[in-house]
CSV table of C-alpha atoms in Angstrom, one decimal:
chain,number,residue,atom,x,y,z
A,890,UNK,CA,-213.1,-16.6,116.6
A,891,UNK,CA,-215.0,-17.1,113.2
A,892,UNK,CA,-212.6,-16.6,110.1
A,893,UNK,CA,-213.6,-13.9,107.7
A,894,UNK,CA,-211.7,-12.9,104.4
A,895,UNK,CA,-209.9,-9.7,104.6
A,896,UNK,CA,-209.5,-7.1,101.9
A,897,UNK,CA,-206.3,-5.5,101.8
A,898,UNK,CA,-206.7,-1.5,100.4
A,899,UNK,CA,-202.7,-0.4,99.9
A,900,UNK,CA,-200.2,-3.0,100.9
A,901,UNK,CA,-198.3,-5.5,100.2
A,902,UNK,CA,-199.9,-5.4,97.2
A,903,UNK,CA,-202.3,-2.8,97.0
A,904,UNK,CA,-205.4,-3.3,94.8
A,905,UNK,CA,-208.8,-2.1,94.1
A,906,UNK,CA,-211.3,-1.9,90.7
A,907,UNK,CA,-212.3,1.3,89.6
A,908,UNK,CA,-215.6,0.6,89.6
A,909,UNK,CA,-215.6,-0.6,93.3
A,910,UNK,CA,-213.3,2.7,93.7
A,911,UNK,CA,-216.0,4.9,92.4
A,912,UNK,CA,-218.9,3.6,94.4
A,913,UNK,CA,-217.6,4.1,97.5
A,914,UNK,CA,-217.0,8.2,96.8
A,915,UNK,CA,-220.1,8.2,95.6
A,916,UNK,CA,-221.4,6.9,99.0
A,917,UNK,CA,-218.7,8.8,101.2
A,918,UNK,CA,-219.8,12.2,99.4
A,919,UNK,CA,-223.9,11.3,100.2
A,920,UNK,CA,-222.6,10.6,103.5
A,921,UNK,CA,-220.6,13.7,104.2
A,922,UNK,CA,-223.5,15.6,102.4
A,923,UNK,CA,-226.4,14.7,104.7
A,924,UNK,CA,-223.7,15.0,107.6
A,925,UNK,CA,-222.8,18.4,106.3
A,926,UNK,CA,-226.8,19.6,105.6
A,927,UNK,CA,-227.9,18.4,109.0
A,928,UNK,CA,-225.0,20.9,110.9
A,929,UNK,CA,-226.5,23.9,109.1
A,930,UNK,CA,-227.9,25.9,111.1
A,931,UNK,CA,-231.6,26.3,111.5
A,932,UNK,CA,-233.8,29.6,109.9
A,933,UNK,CA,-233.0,31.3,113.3
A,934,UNK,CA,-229.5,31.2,112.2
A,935,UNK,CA,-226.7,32.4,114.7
A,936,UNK,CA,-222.7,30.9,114.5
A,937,UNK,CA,-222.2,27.2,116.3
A,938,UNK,CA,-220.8,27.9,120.2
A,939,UNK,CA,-217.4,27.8,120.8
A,940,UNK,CA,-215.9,24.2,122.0
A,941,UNK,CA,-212.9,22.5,122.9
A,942,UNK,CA,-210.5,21.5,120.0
A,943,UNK,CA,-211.5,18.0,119.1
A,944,UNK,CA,-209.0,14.7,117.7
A,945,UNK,CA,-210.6,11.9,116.0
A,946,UNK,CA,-208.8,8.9,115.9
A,947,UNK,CA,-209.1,5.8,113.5
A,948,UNK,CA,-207.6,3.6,116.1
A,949,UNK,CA,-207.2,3.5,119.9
A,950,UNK,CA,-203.6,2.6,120.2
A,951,UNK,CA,-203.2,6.2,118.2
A,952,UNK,CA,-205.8,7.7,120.1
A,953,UNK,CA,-204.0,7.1,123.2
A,954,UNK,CA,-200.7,8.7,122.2
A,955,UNK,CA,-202.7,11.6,120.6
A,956,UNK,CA,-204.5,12.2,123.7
A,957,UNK,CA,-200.9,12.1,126.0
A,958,UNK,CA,-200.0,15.1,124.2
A,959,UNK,CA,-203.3,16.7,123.5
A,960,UNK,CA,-205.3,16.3,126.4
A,961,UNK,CA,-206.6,18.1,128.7
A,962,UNK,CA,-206.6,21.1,126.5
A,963,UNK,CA,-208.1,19.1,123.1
A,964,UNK,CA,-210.6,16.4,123.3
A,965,UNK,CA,-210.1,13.0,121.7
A,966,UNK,CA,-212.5,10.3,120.4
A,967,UNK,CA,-211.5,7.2,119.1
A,968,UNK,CA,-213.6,5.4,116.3
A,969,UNK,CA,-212.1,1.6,116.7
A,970,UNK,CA,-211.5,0.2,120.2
A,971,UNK,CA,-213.2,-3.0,120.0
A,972,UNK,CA,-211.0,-6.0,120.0
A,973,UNK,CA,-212.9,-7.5,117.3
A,974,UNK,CA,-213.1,-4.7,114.6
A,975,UNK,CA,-210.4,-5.2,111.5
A,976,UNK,CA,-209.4,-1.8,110.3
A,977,UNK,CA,-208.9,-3.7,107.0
A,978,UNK,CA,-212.5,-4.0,106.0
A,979,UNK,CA,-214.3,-1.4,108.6
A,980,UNK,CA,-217.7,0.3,107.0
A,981,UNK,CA,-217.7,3.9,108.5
A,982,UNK,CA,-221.3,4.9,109.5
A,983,UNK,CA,-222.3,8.6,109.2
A,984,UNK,CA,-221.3,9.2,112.8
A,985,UNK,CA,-218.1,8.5,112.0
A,986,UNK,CA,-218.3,10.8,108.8
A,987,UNK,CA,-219.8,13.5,111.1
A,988,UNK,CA,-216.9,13.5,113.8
A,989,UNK,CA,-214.3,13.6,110.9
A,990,UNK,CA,-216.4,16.4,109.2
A,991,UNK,CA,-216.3,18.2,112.4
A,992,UNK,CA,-212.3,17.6,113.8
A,993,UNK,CA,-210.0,20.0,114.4
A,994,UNK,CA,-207.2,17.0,113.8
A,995,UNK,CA,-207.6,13.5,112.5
A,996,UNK,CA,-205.2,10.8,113.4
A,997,UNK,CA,-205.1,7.4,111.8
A,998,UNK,CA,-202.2,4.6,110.7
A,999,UNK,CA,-201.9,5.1,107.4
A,1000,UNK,CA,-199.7,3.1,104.8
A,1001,UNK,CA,-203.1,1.4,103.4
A,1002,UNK,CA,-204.0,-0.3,106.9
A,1003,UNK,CA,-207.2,2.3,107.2
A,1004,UNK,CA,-207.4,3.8,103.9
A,1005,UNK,CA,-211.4,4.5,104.7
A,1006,UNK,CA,-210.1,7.2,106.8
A,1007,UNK,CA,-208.1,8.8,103.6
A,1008,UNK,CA,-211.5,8.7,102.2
A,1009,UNK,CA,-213.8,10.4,105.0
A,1010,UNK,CA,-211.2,13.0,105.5
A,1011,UNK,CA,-210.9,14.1,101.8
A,1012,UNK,CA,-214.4,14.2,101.0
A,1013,UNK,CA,-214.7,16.5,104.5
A,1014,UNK,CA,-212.0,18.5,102.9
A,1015,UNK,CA,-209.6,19.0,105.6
A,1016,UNK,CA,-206.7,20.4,105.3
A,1017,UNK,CA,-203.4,18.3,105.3
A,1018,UNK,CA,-201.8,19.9,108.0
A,1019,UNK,CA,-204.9,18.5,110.7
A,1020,UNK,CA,-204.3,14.9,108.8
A,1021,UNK,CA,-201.4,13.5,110.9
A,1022,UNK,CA,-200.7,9.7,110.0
A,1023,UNK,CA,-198.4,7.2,111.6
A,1024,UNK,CA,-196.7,6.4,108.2
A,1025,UNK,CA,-195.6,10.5,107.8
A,1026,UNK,CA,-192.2,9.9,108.7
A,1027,UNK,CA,-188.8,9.1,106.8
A,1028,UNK,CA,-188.5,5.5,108.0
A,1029,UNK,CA,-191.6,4.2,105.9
A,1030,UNK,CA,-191.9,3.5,102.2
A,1031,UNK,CA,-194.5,2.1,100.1
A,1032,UNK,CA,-194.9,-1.6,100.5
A,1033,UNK,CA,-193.7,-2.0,104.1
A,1034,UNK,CA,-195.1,-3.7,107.3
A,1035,UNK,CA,-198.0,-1.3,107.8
A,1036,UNK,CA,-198.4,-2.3,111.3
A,1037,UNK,CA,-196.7,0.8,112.4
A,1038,UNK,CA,-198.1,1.0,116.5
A,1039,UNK,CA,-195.4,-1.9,117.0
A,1040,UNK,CA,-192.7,0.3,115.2
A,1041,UNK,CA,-191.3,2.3,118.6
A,1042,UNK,CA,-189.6,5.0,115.5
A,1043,UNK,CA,-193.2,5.5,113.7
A,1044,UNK,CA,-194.7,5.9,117.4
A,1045,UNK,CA,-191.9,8.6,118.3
A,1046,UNK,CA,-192.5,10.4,114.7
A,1047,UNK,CA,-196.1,10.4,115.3
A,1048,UNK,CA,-196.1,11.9,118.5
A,1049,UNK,CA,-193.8,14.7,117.6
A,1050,UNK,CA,-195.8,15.4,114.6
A,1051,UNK,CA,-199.0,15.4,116.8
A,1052,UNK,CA,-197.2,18.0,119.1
A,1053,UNK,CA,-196.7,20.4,115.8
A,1054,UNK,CA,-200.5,19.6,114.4
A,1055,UNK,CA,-201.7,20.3,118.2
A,1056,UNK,CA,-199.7,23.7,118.6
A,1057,UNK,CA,-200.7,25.1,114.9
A,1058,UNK,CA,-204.2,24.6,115.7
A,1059,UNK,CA,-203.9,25.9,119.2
A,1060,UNK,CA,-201.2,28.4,119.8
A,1061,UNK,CA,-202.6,29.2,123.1
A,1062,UNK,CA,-201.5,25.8,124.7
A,1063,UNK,CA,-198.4,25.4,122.8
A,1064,UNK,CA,-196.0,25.2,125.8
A,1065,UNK,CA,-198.3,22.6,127.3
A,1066,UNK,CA,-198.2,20.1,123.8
A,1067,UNK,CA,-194.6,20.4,124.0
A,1068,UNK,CA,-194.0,19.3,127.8
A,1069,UNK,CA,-196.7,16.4,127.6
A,1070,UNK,CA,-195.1,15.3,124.1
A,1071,UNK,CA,-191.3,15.2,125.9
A,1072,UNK,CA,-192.5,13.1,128.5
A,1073,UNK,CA,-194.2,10.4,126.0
A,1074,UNK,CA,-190.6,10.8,124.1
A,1075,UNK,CA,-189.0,9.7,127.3
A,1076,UNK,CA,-191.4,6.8,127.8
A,1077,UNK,CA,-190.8,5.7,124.0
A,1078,UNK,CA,-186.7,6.2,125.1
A,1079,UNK,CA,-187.7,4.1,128.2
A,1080,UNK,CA,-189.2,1.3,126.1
A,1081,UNK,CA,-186.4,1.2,123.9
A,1082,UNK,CA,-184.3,0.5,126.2
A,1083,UNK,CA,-186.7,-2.4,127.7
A,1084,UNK,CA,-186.0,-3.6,124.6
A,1085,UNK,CA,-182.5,-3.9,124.1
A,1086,UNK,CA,-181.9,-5.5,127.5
A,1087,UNK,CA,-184.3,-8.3,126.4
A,1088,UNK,CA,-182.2,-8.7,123.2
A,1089,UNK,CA,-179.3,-9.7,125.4
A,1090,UNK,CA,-181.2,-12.0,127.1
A,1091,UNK,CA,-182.9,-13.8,124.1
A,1092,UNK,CA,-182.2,-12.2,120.7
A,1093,UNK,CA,-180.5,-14.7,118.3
A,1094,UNK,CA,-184.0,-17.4,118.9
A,1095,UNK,CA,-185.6,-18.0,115.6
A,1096,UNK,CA,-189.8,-17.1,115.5
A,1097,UNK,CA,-192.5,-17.3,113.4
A,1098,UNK,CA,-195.6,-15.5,113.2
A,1099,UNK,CA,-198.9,-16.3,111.3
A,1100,UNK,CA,-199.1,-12.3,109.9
A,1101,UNK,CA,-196.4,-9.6,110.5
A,1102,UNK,CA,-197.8,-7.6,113.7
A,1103,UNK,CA,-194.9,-8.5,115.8
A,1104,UNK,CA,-192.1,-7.7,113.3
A,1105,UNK,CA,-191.4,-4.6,114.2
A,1106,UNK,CA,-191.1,-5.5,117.9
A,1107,UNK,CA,-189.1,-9.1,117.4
A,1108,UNK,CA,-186.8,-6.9,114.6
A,1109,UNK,CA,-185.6,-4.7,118.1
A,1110,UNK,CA,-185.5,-7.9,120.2
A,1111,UNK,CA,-182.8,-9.3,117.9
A,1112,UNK,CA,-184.6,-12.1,116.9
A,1113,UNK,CA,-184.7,-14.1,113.5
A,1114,UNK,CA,-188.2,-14.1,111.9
A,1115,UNK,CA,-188.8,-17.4,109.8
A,1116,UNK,CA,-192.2,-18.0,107.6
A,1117,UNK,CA,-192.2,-14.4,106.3
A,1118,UNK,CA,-194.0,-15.6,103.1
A,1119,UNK,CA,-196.4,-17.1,105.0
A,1120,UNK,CA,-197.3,-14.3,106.8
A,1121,UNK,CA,-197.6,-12.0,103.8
A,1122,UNK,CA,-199.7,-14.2,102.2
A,1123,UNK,CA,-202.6,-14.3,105.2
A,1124,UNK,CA,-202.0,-10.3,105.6
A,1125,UNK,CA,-203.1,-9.8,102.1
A,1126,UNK,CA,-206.0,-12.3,102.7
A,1127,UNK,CA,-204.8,-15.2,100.2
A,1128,UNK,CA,-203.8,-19.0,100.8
A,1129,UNK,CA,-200.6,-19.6,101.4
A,1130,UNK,CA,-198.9,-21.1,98.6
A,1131,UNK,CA,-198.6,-25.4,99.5
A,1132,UNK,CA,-194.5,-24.1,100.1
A,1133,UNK,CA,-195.0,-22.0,102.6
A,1134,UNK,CA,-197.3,-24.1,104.1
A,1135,UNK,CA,-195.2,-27.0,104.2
A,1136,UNK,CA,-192.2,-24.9,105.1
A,1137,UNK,CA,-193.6,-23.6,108.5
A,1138,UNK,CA,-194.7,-27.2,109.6
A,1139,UNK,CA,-191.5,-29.0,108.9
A,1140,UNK,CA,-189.8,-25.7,111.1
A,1141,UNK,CA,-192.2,-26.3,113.9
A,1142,UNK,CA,-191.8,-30.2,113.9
A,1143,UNK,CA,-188.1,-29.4,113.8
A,1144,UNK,CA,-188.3,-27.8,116.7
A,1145,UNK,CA,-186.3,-24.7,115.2
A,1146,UNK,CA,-189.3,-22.2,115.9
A,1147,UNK,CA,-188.8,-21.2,119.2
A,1148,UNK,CA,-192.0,-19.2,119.6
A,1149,UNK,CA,-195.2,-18.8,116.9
A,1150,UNK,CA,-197.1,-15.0,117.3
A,1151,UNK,CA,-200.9,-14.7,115.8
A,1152,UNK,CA,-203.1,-12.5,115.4
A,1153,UNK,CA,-206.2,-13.2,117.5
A,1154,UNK,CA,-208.6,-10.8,115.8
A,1155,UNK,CA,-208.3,-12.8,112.8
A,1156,UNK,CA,-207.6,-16.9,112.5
A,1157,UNK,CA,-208.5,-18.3,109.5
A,1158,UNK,CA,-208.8,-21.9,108.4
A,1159,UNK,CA,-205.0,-22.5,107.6
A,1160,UNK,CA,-203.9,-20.1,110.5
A,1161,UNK,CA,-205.9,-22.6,112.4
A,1162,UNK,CA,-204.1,-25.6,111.1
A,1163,UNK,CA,-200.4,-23.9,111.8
A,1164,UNK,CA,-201.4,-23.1,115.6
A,1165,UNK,CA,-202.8,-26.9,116.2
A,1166,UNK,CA,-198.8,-28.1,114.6
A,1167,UNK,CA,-197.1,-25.5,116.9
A,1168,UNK,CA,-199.2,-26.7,119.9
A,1169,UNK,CA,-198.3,-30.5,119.5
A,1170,UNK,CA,-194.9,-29.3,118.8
A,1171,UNK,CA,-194.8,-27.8,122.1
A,1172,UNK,CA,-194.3,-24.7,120.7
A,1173,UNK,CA,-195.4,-21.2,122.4
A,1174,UNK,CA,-198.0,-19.0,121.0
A,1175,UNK,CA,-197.9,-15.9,121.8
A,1176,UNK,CA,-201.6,-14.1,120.8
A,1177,UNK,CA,-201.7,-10.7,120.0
A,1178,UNK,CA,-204.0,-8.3,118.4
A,1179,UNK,CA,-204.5,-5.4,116.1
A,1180,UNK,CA,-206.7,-3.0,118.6
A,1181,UNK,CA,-205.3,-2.2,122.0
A,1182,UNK,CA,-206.6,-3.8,124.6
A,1183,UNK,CA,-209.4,-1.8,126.8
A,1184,UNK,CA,-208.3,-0.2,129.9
A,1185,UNK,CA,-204.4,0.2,128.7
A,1186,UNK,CA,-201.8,3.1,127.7
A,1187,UNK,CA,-199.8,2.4,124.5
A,1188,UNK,CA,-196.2,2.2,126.6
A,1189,UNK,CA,-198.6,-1.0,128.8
A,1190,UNK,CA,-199.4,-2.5,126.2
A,1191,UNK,CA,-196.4,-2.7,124.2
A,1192,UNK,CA,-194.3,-3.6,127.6
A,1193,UNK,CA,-196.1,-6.5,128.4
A,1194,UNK,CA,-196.1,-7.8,124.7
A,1195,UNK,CA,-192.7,-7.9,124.7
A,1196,UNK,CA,-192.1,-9.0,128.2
A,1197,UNK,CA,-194.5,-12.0,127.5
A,1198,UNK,CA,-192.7,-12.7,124.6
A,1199,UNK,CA,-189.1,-13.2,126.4
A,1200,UNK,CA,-190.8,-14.9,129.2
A,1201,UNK,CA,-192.1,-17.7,126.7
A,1202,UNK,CA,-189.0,-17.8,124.9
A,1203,UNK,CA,-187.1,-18.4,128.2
A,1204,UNK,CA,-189.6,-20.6,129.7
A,1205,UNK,CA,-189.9,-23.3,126.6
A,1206,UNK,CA,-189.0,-26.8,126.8
């Protein structure tokens, strides 16, 4: 996949010029605007027909939680599915503004991964309480890993604050939010404990990763994560300082990295140059990627990444 520079808008550090800042409201607000003037209705007036309670989600792997709590009774429509899309840098298009605009709840990541989506939903106006965000919960501060869908506590927060959002803005289906949200607890319980049965089997192995996806996930698996500079580094979209560089390829020659995640959605020139050391090392990759893949449930997905994960850390020579 071609490389392309990403631009990082909260994390690890966060940074952005006022000018730059200021251009961009100015463009959200026109957007919103012509969104907003184009709802009105027409001379004939009358109000807009009822309709389901709606859920727009930034991401699909949030959608799909959001939806095992909301749905049937609210409808949800996800804004990033494509495997190729990087939250990071995504231009929302007045559609998007327009399904924002008109939510009755917006769901997103947070902690600076999708920071557009702070954007659209304050120039819409909505309220806080329809804003639920992944990084709402107690275990995450400023400057962490923001890739919180790999986090199993920020998923269980989220869906229980989902369950709230969903029965404040529909009272009438209250009973149902609650029962849907308990089973996707249990499933969350169920993964957990996936989890720790695979950290008997292989936690202790040391790992690398070209960007910190898998941390969360290799963190419960009990294993060690090596190259973390590195991986900072090409999540804030710099070069890796020569150190780092030379770091991870004397580990893989060594042999002491057991297994090498990347990120598939994004492989730049220098990620390229680790993966070709860890193949001649005989090291496994293990490719992962931002967006869920099509056709899956959030529980699928995160099963078989971790499943893969032992089976290539069992199965190296």
């Amino acid at each position: 996949m071609a490389s392309r520079t990403r631009h990082r808008l909260a994390v690890w550090p966060r940074a952005m010029a006022e000018g730059a800042a200021c251009a961009i409201t100015r463009a959200l607000a026109a957007m919103l605007a012509a969104v907003l003037l184009a709802s009105l209705p027409g001379p004939a007036g009358g109000a807009r027909a009822a309709t389901r309670p709606s859920i727009v989600a930034a991401e699909n792997s949030w959608g799909d939680l959001a939806a095992q709590v909301a749905g049937p009774d609210m409808a949800v429509t996800t804004l990033l599915a494509s495997p190729i899309a990087d939250p990071h840098v995504y231009e929302p298009t007045p559609d998007d503004a327009r399904h924002i605009a008109d939510a009755t709840l917006v769901v997103a990541n947070g902690a600076g991964y999708d920071g557009w989506v702070d954007r659209l939903v304050a120039a819409a106006g909505l309220p806080a309480v329809r804003y639920v965000r992944a990084d709402s919960w107690p275990g995450w501060r400023d400057g962490g890993n923001p890739h919180l869908w790999f986090d199993l506590d920020a998923a269980a927060a989220f869906v229980r604050h989902v369950a709230t959002a969903c029965q404040q803005a529909d009272p009438a289906h209250a009973s149902a939010y609650a029962t849907r949200a308990a089973d996707v607890l249990a499933s969350i319980d169920t993964l957990a404990q996936t989890l720790q049965a695979l950290r008997a089997r292989v936690g202790g192995q040391h790992i690398a990763a070209t960007e910190p996806l898998f941390a969360p996930l290799a963190e419960r698996m009990g294993l060690v994560m090596e190259e973390n500079a590195y991986q900072l580094a090409i999540m804030n979209g710099v070069e890796p300082a020569p150190a780092a560089i030379a770091a991870f390829e004397t580990d893989l020659a060594a042999r002491k990295l057991r297994l090498v995640a990347y990120n598939q959605q994004v492989v730049e020139p220098s990620v390229e140059r680790i993966l070709d050391r860890a193949r001649a090392a005989h090291v496994p990759l293990l490719p992962l990627t931002e967006t869920m893949p099509a056709g899956q449930h959030w529980q699928g997905w995160v099963r078989t990444t971790v499943e893969q994960a032992a089976h290539l850390l069992e199965t190296a020579p």
